[in-house]
Coordinates of C-alpha atoms in Angstrom, one line a residue:
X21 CA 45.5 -39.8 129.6
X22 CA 44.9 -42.6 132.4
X23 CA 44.4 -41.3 136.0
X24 CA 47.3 -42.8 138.3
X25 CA 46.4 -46.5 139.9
X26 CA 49.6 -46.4 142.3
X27 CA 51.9 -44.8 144.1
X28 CA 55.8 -44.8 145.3
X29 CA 56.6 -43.1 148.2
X30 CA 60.3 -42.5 148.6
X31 CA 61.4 -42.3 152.0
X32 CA 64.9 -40.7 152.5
X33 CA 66.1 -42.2 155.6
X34 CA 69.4 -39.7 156.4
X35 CA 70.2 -36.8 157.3
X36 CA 73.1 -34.7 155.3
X37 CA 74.8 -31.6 156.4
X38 CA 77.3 -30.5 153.8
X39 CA 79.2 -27.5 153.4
X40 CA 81.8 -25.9 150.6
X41 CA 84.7 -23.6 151.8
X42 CA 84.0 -19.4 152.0
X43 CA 87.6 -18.3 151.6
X44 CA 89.7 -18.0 149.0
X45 CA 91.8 -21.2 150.0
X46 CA 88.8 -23.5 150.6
X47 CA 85.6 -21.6 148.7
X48 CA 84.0 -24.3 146.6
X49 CA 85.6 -27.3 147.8
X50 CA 84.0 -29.7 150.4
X51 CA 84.8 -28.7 153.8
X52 CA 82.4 -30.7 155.3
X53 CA 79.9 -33.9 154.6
X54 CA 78.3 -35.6 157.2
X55 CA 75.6 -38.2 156.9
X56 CA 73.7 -40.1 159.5
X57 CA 70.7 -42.3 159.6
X58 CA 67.9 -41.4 161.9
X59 CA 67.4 -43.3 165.4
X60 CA 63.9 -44.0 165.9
X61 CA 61.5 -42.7 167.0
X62 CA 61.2 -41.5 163.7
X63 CA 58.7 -38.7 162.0
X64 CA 58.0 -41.1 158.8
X65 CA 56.9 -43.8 161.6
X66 CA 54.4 -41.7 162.4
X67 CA 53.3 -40.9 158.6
X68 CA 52.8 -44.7 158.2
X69 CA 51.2 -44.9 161.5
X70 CA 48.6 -42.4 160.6
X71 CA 47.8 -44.2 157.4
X72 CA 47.8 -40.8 155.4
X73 CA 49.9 -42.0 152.1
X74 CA 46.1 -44.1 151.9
X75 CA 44.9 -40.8 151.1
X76 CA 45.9 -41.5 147.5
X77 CA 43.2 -44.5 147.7
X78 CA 46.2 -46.3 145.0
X79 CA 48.0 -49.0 146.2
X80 CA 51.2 -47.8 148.1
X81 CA 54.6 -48.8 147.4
X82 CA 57.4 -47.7 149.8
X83 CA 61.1 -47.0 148.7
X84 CA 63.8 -46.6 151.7
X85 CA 66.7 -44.7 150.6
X86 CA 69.8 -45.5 152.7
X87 CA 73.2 -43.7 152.7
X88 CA 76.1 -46.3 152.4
X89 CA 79.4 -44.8 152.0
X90 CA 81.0 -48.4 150.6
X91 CA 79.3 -48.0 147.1
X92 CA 80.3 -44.6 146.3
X93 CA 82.8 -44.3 143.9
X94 CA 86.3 -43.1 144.8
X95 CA 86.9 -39.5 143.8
X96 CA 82.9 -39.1 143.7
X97 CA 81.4 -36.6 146.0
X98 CA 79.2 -38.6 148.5
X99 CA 76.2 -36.2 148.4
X100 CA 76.1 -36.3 145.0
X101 CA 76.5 -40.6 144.9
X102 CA 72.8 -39.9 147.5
X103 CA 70.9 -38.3 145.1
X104 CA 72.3 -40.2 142.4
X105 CA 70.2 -43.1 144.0
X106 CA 67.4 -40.9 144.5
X107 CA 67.3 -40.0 140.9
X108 CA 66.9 -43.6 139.8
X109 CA 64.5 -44.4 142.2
X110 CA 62.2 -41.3 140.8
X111 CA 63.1 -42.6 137.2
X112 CA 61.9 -46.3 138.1
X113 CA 58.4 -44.5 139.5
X114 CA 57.8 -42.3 136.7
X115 CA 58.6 -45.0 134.2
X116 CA 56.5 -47.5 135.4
X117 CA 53.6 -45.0 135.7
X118 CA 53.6 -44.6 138.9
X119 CA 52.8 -41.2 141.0
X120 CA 56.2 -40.5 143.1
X121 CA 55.9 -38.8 146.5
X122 CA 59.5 -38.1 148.3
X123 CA 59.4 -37.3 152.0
X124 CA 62.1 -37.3 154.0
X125 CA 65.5 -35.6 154.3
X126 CA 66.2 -32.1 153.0
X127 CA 65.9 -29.5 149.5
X128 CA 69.6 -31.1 149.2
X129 CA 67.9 -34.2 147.3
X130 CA 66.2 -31.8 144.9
X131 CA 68.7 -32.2 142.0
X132 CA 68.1 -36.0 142.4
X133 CA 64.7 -35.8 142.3
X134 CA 64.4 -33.4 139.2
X135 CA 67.1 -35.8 137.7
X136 CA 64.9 -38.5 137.9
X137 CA 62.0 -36.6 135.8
X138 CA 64.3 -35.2 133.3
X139 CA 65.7 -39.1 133.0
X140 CA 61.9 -40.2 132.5
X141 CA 60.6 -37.8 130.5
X142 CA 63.1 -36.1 127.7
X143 CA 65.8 -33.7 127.1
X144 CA 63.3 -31.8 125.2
X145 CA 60.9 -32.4 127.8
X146 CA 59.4 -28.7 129.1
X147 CA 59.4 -29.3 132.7
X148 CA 58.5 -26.9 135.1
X149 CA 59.1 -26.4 138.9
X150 CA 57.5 -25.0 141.4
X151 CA 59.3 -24.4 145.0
X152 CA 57.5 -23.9 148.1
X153 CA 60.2 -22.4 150.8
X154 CA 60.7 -20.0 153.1
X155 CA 64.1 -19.7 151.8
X156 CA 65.4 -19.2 148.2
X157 CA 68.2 -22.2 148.0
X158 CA 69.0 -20.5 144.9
X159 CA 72.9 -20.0 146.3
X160 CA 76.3 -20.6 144.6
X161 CA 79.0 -21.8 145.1
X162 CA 81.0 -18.4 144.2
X163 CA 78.6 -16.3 146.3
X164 CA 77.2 -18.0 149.5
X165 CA 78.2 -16.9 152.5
X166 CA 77.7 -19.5 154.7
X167 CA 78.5 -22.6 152.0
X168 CA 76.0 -24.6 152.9
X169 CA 75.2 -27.0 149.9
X170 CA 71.3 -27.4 151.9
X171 CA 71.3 -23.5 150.3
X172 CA 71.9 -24.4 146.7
X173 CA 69.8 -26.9 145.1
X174 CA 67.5 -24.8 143.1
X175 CA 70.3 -23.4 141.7
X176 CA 71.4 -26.5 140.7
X177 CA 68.6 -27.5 139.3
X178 CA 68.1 -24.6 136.9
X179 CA 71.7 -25.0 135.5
X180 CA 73.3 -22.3 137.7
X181 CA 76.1 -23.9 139.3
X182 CA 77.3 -27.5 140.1
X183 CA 77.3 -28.9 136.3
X184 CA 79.3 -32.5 137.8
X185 CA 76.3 -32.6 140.5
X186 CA 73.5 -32.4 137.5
X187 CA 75.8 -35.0 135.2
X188 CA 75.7 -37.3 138.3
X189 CA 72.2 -37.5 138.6
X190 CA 70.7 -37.1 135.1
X191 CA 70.1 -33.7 135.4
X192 CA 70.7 -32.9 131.4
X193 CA 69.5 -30.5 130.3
X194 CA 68.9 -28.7 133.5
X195 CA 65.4 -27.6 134.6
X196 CA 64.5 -23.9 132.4
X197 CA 64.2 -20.8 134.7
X198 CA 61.6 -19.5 132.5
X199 CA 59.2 -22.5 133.8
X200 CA 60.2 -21.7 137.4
X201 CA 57.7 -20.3 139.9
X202 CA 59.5 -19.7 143.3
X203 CA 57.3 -18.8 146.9
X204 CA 57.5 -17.4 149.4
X205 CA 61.2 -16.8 150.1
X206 CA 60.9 -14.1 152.5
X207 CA 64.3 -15.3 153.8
X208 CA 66.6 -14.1 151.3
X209 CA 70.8 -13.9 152.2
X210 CA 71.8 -10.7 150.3
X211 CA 73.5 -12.7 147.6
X212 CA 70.7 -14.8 146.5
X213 CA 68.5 -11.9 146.0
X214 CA 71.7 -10.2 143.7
X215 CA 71.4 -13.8 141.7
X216 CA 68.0 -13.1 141.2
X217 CA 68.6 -10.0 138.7
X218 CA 70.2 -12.5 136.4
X219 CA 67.3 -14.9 136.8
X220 CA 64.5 -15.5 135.0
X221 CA 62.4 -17.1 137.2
X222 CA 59.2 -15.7 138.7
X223 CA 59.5 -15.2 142.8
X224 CA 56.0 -14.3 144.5
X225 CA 55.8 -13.2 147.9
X226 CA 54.0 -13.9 150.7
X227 CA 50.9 -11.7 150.3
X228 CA 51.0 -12.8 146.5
X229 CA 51.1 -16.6 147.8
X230 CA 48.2 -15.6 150.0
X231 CA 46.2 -14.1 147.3
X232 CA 43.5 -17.7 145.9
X233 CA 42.9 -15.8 142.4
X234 CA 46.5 -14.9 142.3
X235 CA 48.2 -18.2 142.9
X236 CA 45.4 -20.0 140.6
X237 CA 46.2 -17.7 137.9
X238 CA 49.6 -18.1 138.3
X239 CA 50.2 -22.5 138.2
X240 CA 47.4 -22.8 135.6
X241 CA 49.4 -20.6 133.3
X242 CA 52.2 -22.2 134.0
X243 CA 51.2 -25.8 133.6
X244 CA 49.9 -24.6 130.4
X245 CA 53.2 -23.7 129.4
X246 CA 55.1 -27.5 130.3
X247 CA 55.0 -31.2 129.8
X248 CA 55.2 -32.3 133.7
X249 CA 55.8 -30.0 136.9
X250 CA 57.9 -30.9 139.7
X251 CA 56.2 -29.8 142.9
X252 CA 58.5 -28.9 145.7
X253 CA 57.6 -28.2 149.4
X254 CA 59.9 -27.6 152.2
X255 CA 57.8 -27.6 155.7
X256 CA 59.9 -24.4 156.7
X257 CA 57.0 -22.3 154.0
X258 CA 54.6 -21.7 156.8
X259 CA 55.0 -20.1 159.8
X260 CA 57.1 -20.9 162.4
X261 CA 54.5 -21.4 164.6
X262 CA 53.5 -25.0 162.8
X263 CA 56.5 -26.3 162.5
X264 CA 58.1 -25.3 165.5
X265 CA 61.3 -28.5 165.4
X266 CA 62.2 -27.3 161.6
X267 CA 65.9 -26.8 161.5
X268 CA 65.4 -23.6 159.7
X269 CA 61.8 -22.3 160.9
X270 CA 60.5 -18.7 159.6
X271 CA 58.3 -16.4 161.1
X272 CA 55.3 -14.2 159.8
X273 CA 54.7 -16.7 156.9
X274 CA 51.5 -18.7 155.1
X275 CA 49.2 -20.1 157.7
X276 CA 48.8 -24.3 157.2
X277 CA 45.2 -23.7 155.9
X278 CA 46.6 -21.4 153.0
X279 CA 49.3 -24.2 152.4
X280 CA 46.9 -26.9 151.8
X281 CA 44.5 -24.7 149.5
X282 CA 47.6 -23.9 147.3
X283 CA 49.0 -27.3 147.3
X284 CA 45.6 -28.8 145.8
X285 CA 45.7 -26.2 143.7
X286 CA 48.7 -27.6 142.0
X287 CA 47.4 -31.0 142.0
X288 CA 44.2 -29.6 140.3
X289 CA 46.3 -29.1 136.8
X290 CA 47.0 -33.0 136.2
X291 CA 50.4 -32.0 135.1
X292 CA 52.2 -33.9 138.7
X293 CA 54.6 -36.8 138.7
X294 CA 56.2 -35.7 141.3
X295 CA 56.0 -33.8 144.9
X296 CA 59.1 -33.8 147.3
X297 CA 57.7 -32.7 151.1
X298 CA 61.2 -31.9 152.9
X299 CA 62.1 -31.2 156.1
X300 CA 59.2 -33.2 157.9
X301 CA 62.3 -35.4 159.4
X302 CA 62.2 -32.8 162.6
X303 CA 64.2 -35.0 164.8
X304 CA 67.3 -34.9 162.2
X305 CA 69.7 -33.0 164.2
X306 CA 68.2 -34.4 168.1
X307 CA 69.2 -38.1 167.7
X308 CA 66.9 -39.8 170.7
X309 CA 65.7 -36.8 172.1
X310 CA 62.2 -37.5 173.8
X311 CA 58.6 -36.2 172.3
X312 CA 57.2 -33.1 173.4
X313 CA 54.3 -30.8 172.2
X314 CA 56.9 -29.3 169.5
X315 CA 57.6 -32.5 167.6
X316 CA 53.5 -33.2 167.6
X317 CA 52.9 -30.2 166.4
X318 CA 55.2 -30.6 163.8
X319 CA 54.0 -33.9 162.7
X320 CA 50.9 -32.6 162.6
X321 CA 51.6 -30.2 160.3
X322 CA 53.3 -33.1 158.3
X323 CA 50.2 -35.1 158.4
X324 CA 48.2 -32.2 157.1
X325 CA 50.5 -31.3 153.9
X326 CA 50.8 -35.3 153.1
X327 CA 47.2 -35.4 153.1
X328 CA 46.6 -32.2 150.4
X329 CA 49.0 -33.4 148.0
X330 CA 47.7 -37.1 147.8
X331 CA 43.6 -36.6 148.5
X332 CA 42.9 -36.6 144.9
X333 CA 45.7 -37.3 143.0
X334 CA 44.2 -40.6 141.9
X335 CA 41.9 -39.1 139.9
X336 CA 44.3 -36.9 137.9
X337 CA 45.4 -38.1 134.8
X338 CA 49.5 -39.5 134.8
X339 CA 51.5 -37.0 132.4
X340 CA 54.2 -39.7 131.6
X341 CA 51.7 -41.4 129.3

């Protein structure tokens, strides 16, 4: 197989919150969905501004994805008409060999983005995943207790729940649990962890995520085991303390250094088309609000985990050809 010679970086240029009812009148129905573009000054501003998607040393593409409620579909769900255009971006990457790095938004895009790779690949296609959180987002709708849809897309993207959200964005079949490798999650709601038992995926904690041998052990037999993985990262995986403007940040987690060691080690296996870095957008719910040493840190931290996923992905081969 070739080595990549470009990439696509899809920036997602909204912010969602979106939320299904928790009583019996209202559970599983949309309660909420609101969508907003991002005033600048904007986090993925400063990615370009840094030059770090260079690190790939391919030429660069750049993909905005925009929200606009006038093209989705009456009837259709307008979260689920997003990632529907996510999805075909990631397909038009993939199939024109290109590595695909989404940044941007939230783990709601997930399903898009692991529609895409199904879409490129096959439906007999073993893809595997592996989700780099602080929190499990493996949710349903007949169990969550808060509804939040931001809590569900792994779920979805294993075939747990959702089934019109997968059709929507190519999502067929679904991702298999059995090629699922889920860390740190040491923010579990009571429910998820329940779900879990019924699961087949693997979950490592923290001090198993810590562990080099460990974690090498653990992706290198997995990529053995698949076609293509989909690398997922949302920022909240390390500690609070480096992404201090997260939405959702976590305490007593990964250091960044620890991050960035695991994330090449991912890249090592040459089995990447994808990597989705979400929740690096840290001014998504402060429209305007001015810089401070917070949102620098945080970008910071952005910067850092850009950099390990693209430093040598040039010189990996593609696994779409």
């Amino acid at each position: 197989m070739d080595p990549l010679n470009s990439l696509k970086v899809i920036e997602i240029m909204h912010a969602s919150k979106v939320y299904l009812g928790t009583d019996e009148k209202t559970r599983g129905l949309e309660v909420l969905c609101k969508m907003h573009s991002i005033d600048r000054p904007r986090e993925l501003d400063d990615y370009h501004l840094s030059g770090v998607y260079n690190k790939a040393g391919v030429p660069v593409q750049i993909d905005e994805i925009g929200f606009n409620a006038e093209t989705v579909p009456i009837g259709n769900k307008a979260y689920q008409a997003y990632t529907k255009q996510i999805s075909d971006s990631v397909y038009e990457g993939i199939t024109k060999d290109k590595g695909v790095f989404v940044t941007g938004g939230t783990c709601l895009h997930a399903p898009g983005v692991a529609g895409g790779i199904r879409r490129a690949f096959s439906e007999t296609a073993k893809l595997g995943v592996i989700w780099l959180d602080a929190h499990g987002d493996i949710n349903i709708p007949e169990t969550s207790p808060s509804g939040m849809v931001g809590g569900m897309p792994f779920a979805v993207m294993l075939g747990y729940c959702m089934q019109d959200w997968c059709n929507i964005c190519g999502l067929n079949p679904p991702f298999d649990d059995r090629f699922a490798l889920l860390c740190d999650a040491r923010s579990f709601d009571k429910e998820e962890a329940d779900n879990l038992r019924n699961m087949s995926l693997k979950v490592l904690n923290t001090d198993e995520f810590l562990d080099e041998f460990n974690w090498a052990k653990k992706v290198n037999a997995l990529a053995k085991e698949v076609d293509a993985l989909y690398l997922h990262i949302d920022a909240d995986i390390v500690d609070s303390k480096y992404v201090p403007d997260h939405n959702t940040p976590e305490p007593n987690g990964p250091d960044i250094w620890s991050l960035l060691r695991n994330i090449r080690i991912v890249m090592e296996t040459g089995k990447v088309p994808v990597v989705t870095l979400a929740s690096i957008y840290f001014d998504a719910d402060s429209l305007g609000k001015e810089r401070s040493i917070g949102p620098e840190t945080s970008i910071l931290t952005g910067i850092r985990m850009i950099a390990a996923i693209l430093e040598n992905w040039k010189n990996k081969p593609n696994p779409h050809r």
